Coordinates of C-alpha atoms and ligand atoms in Angstrom, one line a residue:
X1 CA -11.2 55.1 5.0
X2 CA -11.6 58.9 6.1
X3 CA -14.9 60.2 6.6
X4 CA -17.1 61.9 3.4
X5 CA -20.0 63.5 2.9
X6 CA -21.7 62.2 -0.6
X7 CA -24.6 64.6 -1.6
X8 CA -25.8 64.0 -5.1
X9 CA -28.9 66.0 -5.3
X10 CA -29.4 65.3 -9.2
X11 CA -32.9 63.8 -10.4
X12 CA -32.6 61.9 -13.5
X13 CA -34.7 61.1 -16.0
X14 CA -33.2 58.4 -17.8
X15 CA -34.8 56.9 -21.3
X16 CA -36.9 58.1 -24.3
X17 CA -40.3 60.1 -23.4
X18 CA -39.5 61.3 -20.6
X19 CA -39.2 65.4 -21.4
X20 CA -42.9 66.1 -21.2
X21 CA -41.9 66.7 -17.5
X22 CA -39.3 69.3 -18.7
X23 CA -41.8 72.0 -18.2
X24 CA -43.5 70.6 -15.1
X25 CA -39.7 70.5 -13.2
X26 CA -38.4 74.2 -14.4
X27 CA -41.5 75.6 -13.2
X28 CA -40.7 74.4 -10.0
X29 CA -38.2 77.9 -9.9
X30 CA -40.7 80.3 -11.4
X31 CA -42.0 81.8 -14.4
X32 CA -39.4 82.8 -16.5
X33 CA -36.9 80.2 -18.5
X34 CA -33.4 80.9 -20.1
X35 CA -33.0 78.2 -23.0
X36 CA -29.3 77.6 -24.0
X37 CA -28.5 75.5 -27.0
X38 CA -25.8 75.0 -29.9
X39 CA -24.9 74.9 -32.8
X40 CA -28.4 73.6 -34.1
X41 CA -27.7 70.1 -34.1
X42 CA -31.3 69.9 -31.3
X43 CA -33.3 71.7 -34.3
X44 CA -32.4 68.8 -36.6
X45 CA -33.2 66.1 -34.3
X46 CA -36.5 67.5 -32.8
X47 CA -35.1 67.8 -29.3
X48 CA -35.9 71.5 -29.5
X49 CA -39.4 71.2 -30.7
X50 CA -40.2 68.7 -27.7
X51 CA -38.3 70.9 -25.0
X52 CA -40.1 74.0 -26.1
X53 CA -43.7 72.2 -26.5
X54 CA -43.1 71.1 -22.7
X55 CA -41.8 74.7 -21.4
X56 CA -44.9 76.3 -23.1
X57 CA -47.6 73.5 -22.2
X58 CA -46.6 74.8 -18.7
X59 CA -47.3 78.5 -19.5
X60 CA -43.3 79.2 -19.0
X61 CA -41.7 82.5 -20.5
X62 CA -38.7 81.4 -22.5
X63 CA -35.5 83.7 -23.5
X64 CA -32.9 82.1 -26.0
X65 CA -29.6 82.0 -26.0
X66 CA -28.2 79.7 -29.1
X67 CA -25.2 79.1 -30.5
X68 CA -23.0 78.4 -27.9
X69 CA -19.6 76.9 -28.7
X70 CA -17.8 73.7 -29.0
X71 CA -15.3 74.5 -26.1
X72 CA -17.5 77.6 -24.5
X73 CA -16.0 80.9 -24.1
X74 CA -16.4 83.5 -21.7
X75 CA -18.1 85.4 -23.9
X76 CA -21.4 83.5 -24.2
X77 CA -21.2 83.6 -21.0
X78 CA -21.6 87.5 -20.6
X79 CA -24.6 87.3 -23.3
X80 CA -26.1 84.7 -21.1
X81 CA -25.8 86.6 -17.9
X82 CA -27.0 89.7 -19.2
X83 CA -29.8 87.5 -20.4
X84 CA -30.5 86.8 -17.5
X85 CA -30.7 90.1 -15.7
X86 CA -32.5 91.3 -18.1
X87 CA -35.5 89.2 -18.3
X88 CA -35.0 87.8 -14.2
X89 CA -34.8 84.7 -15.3
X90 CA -35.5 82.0 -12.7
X91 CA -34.0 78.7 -14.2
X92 CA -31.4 78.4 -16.8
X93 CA -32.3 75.3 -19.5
X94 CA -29.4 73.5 -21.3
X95 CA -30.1 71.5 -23.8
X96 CA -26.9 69.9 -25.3
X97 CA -23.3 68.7 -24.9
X98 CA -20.8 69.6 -22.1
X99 CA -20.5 72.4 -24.1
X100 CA -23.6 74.1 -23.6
X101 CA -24.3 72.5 -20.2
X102 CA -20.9 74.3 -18.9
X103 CA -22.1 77.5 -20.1
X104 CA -25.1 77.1 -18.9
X105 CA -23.9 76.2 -15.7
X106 CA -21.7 79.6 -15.3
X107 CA -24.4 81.8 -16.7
X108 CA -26.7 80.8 -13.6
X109 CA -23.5 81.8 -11.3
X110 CA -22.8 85.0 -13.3
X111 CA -26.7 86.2 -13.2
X112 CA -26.0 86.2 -9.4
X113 CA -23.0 88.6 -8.9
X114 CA -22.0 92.0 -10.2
X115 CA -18.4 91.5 -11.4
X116 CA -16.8 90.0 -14.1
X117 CA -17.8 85.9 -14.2
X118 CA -13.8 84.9 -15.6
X119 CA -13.0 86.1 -12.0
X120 CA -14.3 82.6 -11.1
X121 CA -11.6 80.8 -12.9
X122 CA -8.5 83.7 -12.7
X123 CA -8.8 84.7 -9.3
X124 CA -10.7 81.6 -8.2
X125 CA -13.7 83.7 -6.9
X126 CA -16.0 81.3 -5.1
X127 CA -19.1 80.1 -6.1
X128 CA -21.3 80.4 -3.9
X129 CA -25.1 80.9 -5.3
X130 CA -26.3 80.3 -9.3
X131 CA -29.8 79.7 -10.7
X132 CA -31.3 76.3 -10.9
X133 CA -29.8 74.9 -14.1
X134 CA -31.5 71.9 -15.7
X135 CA -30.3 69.7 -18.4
X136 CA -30.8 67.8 -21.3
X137 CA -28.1 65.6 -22.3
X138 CA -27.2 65.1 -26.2
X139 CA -23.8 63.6 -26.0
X140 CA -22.2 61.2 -23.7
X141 CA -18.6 62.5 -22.5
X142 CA -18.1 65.2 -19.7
X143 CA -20.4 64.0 -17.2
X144 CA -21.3 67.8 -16.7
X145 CA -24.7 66.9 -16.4
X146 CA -24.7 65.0 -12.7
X147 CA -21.1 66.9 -11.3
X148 CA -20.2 70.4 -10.2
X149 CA -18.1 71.0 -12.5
X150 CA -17.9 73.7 -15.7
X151 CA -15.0 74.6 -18.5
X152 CA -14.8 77.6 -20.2
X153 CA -12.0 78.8 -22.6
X154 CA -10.8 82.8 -22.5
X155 CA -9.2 83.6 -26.0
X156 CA -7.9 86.7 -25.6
X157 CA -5.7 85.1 -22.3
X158 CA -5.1 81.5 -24.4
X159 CA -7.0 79.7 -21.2
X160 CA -9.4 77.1 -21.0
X161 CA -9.9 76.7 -17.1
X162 CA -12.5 74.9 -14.9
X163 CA -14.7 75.9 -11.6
X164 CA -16.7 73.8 -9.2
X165 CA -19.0 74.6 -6.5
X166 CA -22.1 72.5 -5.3
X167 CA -24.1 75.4 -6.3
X168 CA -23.4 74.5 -10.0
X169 CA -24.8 70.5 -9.8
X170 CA -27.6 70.4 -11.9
X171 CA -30.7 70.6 -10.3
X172 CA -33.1 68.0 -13.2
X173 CA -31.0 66.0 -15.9
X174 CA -33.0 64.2 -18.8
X175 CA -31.2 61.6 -20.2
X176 CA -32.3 59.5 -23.3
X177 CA -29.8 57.5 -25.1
X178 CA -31.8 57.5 -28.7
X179 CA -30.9 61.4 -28.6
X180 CA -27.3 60.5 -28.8
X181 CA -27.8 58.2 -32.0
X182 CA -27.0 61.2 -34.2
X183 CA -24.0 62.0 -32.9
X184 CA -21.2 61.3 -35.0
X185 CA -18.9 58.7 -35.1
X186 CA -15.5 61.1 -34.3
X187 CA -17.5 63.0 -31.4
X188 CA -18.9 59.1 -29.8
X189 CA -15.0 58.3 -30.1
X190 CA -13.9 61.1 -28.5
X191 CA -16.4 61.4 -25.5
X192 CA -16.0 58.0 -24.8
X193 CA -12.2 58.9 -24.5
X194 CA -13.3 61.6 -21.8
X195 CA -15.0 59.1 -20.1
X196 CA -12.6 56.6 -19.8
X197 CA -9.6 59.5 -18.8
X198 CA -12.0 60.4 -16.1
X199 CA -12.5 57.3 -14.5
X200 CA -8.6 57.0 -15.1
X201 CA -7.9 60.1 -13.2
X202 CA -9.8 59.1 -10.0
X203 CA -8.3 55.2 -10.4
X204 CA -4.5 56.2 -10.8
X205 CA -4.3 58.9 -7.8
X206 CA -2.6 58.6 -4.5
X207 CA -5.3 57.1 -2.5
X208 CA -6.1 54.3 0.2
X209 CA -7.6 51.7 -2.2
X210 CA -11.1 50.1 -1.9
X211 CA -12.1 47.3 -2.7
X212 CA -15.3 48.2 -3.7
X213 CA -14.6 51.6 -5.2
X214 CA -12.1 50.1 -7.4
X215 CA -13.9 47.4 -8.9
X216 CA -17.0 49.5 -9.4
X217 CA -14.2 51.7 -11.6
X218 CA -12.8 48.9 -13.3
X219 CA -16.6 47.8 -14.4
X220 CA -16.9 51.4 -15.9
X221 CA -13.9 51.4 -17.6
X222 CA -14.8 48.1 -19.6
X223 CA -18.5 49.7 -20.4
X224 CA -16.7 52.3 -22.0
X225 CA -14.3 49.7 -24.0
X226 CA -17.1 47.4 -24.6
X227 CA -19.8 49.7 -26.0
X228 CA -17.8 52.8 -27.2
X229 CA -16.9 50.2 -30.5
X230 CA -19.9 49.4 -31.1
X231 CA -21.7 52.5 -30.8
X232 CA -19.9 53.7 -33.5
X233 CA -20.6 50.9 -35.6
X234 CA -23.8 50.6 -34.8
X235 CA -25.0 54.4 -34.1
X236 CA -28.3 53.5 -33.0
X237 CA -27.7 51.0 -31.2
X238 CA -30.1 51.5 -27.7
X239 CA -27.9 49.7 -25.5
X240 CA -24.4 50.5 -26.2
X241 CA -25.7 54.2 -26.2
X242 CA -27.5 53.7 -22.7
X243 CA -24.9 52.5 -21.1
X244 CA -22.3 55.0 -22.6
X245 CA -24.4 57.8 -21.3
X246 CA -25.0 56.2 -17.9
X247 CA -21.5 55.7 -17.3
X248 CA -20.7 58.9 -18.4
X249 CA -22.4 60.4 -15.3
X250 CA -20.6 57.9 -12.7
X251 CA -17.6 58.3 -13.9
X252 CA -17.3 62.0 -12.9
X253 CA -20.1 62.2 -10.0
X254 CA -18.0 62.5 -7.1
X255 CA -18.5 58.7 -6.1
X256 CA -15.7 57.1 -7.4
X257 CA -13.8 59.8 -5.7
X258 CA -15.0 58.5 -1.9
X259 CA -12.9 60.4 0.7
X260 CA -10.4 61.3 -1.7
X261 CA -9.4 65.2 -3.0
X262 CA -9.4 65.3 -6.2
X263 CA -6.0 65.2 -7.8
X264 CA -6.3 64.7 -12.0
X265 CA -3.1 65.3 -13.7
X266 CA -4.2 64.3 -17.2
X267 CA -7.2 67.2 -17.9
X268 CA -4.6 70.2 -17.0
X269 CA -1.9 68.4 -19.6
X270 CA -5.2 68.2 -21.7
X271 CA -6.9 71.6 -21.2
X272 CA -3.9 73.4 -22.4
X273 CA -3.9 71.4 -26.3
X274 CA -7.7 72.7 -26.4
X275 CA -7.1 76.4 -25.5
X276 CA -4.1 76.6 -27.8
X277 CA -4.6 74.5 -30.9
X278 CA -8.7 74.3 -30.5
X279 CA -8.3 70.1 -30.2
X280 CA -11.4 68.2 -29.2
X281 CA -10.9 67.5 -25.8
X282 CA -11.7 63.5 -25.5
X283 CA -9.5 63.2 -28.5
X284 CA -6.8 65.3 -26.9
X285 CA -6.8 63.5 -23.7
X286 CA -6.7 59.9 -26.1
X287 CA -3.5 61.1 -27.2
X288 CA -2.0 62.1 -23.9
X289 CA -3.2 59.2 -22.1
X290 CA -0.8 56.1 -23.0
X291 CA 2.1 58.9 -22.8
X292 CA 1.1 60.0 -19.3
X293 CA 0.9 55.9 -18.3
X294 CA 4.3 55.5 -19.9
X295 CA 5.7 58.2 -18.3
X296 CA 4.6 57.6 -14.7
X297 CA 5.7 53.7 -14.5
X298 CA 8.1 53.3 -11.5
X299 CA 8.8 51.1 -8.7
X300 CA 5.8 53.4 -6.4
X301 CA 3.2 53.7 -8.8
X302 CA 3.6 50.1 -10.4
X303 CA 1.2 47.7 -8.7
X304 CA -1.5 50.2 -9.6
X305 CA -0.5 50.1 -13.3
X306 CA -0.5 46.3 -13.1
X307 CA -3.6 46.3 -11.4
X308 CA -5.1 48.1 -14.5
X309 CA -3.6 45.8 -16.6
X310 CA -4.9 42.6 -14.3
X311 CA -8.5 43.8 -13.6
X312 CA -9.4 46.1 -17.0
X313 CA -7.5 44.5 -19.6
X314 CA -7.5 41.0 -18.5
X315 CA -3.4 40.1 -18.9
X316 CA -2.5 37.1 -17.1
X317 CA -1.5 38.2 -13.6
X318 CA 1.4 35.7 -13.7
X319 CA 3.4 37.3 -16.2
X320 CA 5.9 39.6 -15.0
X321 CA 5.0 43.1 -13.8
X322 CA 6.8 44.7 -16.6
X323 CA 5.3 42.6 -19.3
X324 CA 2.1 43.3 -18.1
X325 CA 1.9 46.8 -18.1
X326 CA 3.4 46.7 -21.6
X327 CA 0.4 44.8 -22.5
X328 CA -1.9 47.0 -20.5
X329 CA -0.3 50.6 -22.3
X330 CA -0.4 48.7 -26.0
X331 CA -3.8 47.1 -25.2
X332 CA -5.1 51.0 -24.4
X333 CA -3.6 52.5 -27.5
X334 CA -4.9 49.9 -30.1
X335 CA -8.3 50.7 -28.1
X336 CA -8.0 54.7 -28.5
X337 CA -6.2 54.5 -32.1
X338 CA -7.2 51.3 -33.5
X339 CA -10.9 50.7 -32.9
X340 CA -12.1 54.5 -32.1
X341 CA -10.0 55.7 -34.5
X342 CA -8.5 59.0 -33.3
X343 CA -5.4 60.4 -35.0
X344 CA -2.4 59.4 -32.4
X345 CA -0.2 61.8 -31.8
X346 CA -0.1 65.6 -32.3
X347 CA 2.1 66.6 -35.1
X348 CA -1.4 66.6 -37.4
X349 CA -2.9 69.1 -35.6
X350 CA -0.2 72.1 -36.3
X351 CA 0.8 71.9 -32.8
X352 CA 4.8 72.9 -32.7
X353 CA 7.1 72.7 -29.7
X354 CA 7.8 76.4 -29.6
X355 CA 5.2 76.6 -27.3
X356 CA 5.4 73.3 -24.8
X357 CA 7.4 75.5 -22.1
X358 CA 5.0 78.1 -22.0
X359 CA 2.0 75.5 -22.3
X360 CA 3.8 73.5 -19.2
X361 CA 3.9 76.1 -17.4
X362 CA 0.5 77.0 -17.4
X363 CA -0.8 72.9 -17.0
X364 CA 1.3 73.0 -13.9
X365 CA 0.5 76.3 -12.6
X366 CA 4.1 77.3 -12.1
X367 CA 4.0 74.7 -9.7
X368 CA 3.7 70.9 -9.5
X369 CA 0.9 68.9 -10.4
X370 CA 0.5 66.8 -7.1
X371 CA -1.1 63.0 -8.2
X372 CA -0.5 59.4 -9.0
X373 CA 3.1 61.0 -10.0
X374 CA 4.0 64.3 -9.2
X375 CA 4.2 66.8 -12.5
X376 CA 6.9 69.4 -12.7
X377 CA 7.2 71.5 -15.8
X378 CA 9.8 69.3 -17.0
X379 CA 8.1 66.1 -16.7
X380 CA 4.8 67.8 -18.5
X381 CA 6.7 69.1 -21.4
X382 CA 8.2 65.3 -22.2
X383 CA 4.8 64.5 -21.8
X384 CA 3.8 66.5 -24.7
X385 CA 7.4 65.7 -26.8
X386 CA 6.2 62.0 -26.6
X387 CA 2.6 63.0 -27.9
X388 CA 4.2 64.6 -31.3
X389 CA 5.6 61.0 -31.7
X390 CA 3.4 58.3 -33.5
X391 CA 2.5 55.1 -31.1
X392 CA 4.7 52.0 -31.8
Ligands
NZQ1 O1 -23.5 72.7 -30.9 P1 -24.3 71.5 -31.4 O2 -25.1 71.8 -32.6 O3 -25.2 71.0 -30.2 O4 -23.3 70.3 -31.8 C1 -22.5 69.6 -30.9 C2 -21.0 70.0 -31.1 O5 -20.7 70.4 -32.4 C3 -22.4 68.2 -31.3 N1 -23.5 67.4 -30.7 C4 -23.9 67.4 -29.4 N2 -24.9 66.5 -29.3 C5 -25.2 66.0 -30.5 C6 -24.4 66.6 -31.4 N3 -24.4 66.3 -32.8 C7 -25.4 65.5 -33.2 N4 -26.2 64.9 -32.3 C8 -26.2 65.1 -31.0 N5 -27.1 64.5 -30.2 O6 -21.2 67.7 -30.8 C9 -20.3 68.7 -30.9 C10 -19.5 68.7 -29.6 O7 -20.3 69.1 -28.5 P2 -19.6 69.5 -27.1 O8 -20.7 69.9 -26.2 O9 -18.6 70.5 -27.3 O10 -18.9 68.1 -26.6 P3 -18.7 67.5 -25.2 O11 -19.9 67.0 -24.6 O12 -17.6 66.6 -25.4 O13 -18.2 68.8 -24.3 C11 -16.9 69.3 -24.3 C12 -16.7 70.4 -23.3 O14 -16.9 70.0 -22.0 C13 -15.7 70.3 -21.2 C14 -14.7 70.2 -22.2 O15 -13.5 70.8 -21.8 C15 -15.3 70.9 -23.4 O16 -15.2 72.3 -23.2 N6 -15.6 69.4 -20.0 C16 -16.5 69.6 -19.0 C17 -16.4 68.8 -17.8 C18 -17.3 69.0 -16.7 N7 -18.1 70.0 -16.7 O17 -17.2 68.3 -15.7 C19 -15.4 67.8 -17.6 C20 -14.7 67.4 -18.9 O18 -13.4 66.9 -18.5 C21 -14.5 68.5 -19.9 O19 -13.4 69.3 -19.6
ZN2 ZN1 -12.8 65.4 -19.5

């Protein structure tokens, strides 16, 4: 194994009661708070009452910014930066999804540079300085909350793109599971289909296996397949919730990684259904997922697949290679379709194949996806003709 540097300078606070020491943490920065939220879904379940008694008890000036997107866009990110200018803001609060938390997490770099904060994602601007951003998880899925990681759409350019910098790793991150028991049953589905793809991603790329990494992998992936079900069964159900929003954090923190770049393939594919059709990006990446697997199976990338198939699913390693990947790609679908119920294919969403060249083309940069299977424009459009297709 090469040599890495791991640095995950997060603090958590995991479990219920533990946001009386919001306040105490974002005064660490100074005086003056920026507090990001939603949609309203923290004023219903008193997450904003509790977050605001604790930045007040510690004599904290707070500036709002609500109503932040599903799928943030540039735009709220230029309110929030003005914001931020405005009222020299010290330490940007996020209190919600990936959503909000992305936002949140470009606002703090945009408060610290005088051009225009897209630049980041079209010209790949670095990131090199942002405001202490502190979070407070409502929804397990993007992992946002412990990685360096944020996604914002453009709508006038039909992008959704992503950044990363260390300087966007969230400084605090509360985490209490019984704040994710109202979400609903679709977005629980759906997030626990971002965190499975994103353990995928890291598990099926080119990469000098370990041992250890890739059973600790495995073990997330059947969290997620264990507790995802039941969680939407049984929405307030403390434990399945914990450990969806614990995984949910290792499964995109840079460990699973090791010395490895990182090379996904499925989020671009992904990304590019969101920015033009506005789909929800764990279901989105549900429905490319057993396409991409089906796709990529050859001679090279075939003990991995069976390897899934062995140490995930649990198929009898003595059946054939090619029986047990069949079982492995099924056994994945009927989890995705079957028992988190997400709509399997794309035709339901409006999405027509007028614009798969163009979409390709933009997934793949002009260029190739490099990965587990390298991704030419070609290969990404089948990808997406085999998603308009219901699974067998
Ligand atoms: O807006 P509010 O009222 O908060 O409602 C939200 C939203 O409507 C609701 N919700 C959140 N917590 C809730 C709740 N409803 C009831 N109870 C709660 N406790 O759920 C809806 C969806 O929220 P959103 O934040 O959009 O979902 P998610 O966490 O899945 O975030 C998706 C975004 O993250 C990006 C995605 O592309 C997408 O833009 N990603 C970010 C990544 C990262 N930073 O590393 C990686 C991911 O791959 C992903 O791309
Ligand atoms: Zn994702």
């Amino acid at each position: 194994m090469d040599n890495f540097i791991y640095n995950l300078p997060t603090k958590v606070y995991f479990g219920p009661d533990q946001l009386q020491h919001l306040g105490e943490e974002a005064a660490k920065y100074g005086k003056n708070v920026l507090f990001c939220y939603g949609g309203g879904s923290i004023k219903k379940n008193g997450l904003y009452d509790k977050a605001m008694a604790s930045l007040n008890e510690a004599g904290l000036h707070v500036t709002e910014l609500s109503g932040i997107e599903p799928n943030p866009k540039i735009e709220s990110v230029y309110k929030g930066a003005e914001l931020c200018k405005e009222n020299h803001i010290d330490c940007v609060v996020a209190v919600g999804g990936g959503s909000v938390i992305d936002c949140a997490k470009i606002i703090a770099a945009a408060a610290c540079v005088d051009f225009d904060p897209w630049e980041f994602f079209s010209k790949k601007t670095p990131i090199e300085k942002a405001l202490p951003v502190i979070d407070v998880l409502t929804l397990a899925a993007t992992g946002t909350e412990m990685d360096d990681c944020a996604v914002i759409s453009n709508p006038e350019t039909v992008d959704k793109m992503g950044a990363a910098s260390p300087a966007l790793i969230p400084k605090v991150s509360f985490m209490d599971p019984a704040v994710t028991f109202s979400v609903p049953a679709y977005q629980t589905a759906a997030g626990s289909a971002d965190i499975l793809n994103h353990i995928m991603e890291d598990y099926f790329a080119p990469r000098p296996n370990l041992f250890m990494l890739d059973r600790f992998m495995e073990g997330l992936m059947q969290t997620v397949i264990r507790y995802a079900p039941i969680a939407m069964e049984d929405p307030e159900n403390y434990e399945a919730r914990a450990n969806l929003m614990w995984a949910s954090s290792w499964a995109i923190n840079g460990f699973n990684r090791g010395a490895n770049p990182k090379v996904w393939s499925m989020h671009p594919i992904e990304h590019q259904l969101t920015a033009n059709y506005g789909i929800t990006h764990g279901h989105g990446l549900a429905i490319v997922t057993p396409r991409y697997l089906q796709y990529v199976r050859n001679e090279k990338t075939m003990p991995r697949l069976v390897e899934f198939g062995v140490w995930v699913w649990g198929i009898d390693p003595a059946l054939s290679d090619d029986e047990i990947v069949d079982q492995a790609i099924a056994k994945t679908e009927n989890f995705l379709f079957d028992q988190l119920k997400l709509t399997d294919n794309l035709k339901g969403f409006g999405v027509s194949e007028d614009r798969f060249d163009a979409m390709a083309e933009k997934a793949c940069k002009k260029g190739i996806i490099h990965g587990f299977f390298d991704l030419g424009k070609e290969d990404i459009k089948a990808i997406y003709q085999a998603c308009m297709q219901p699974h067998a």
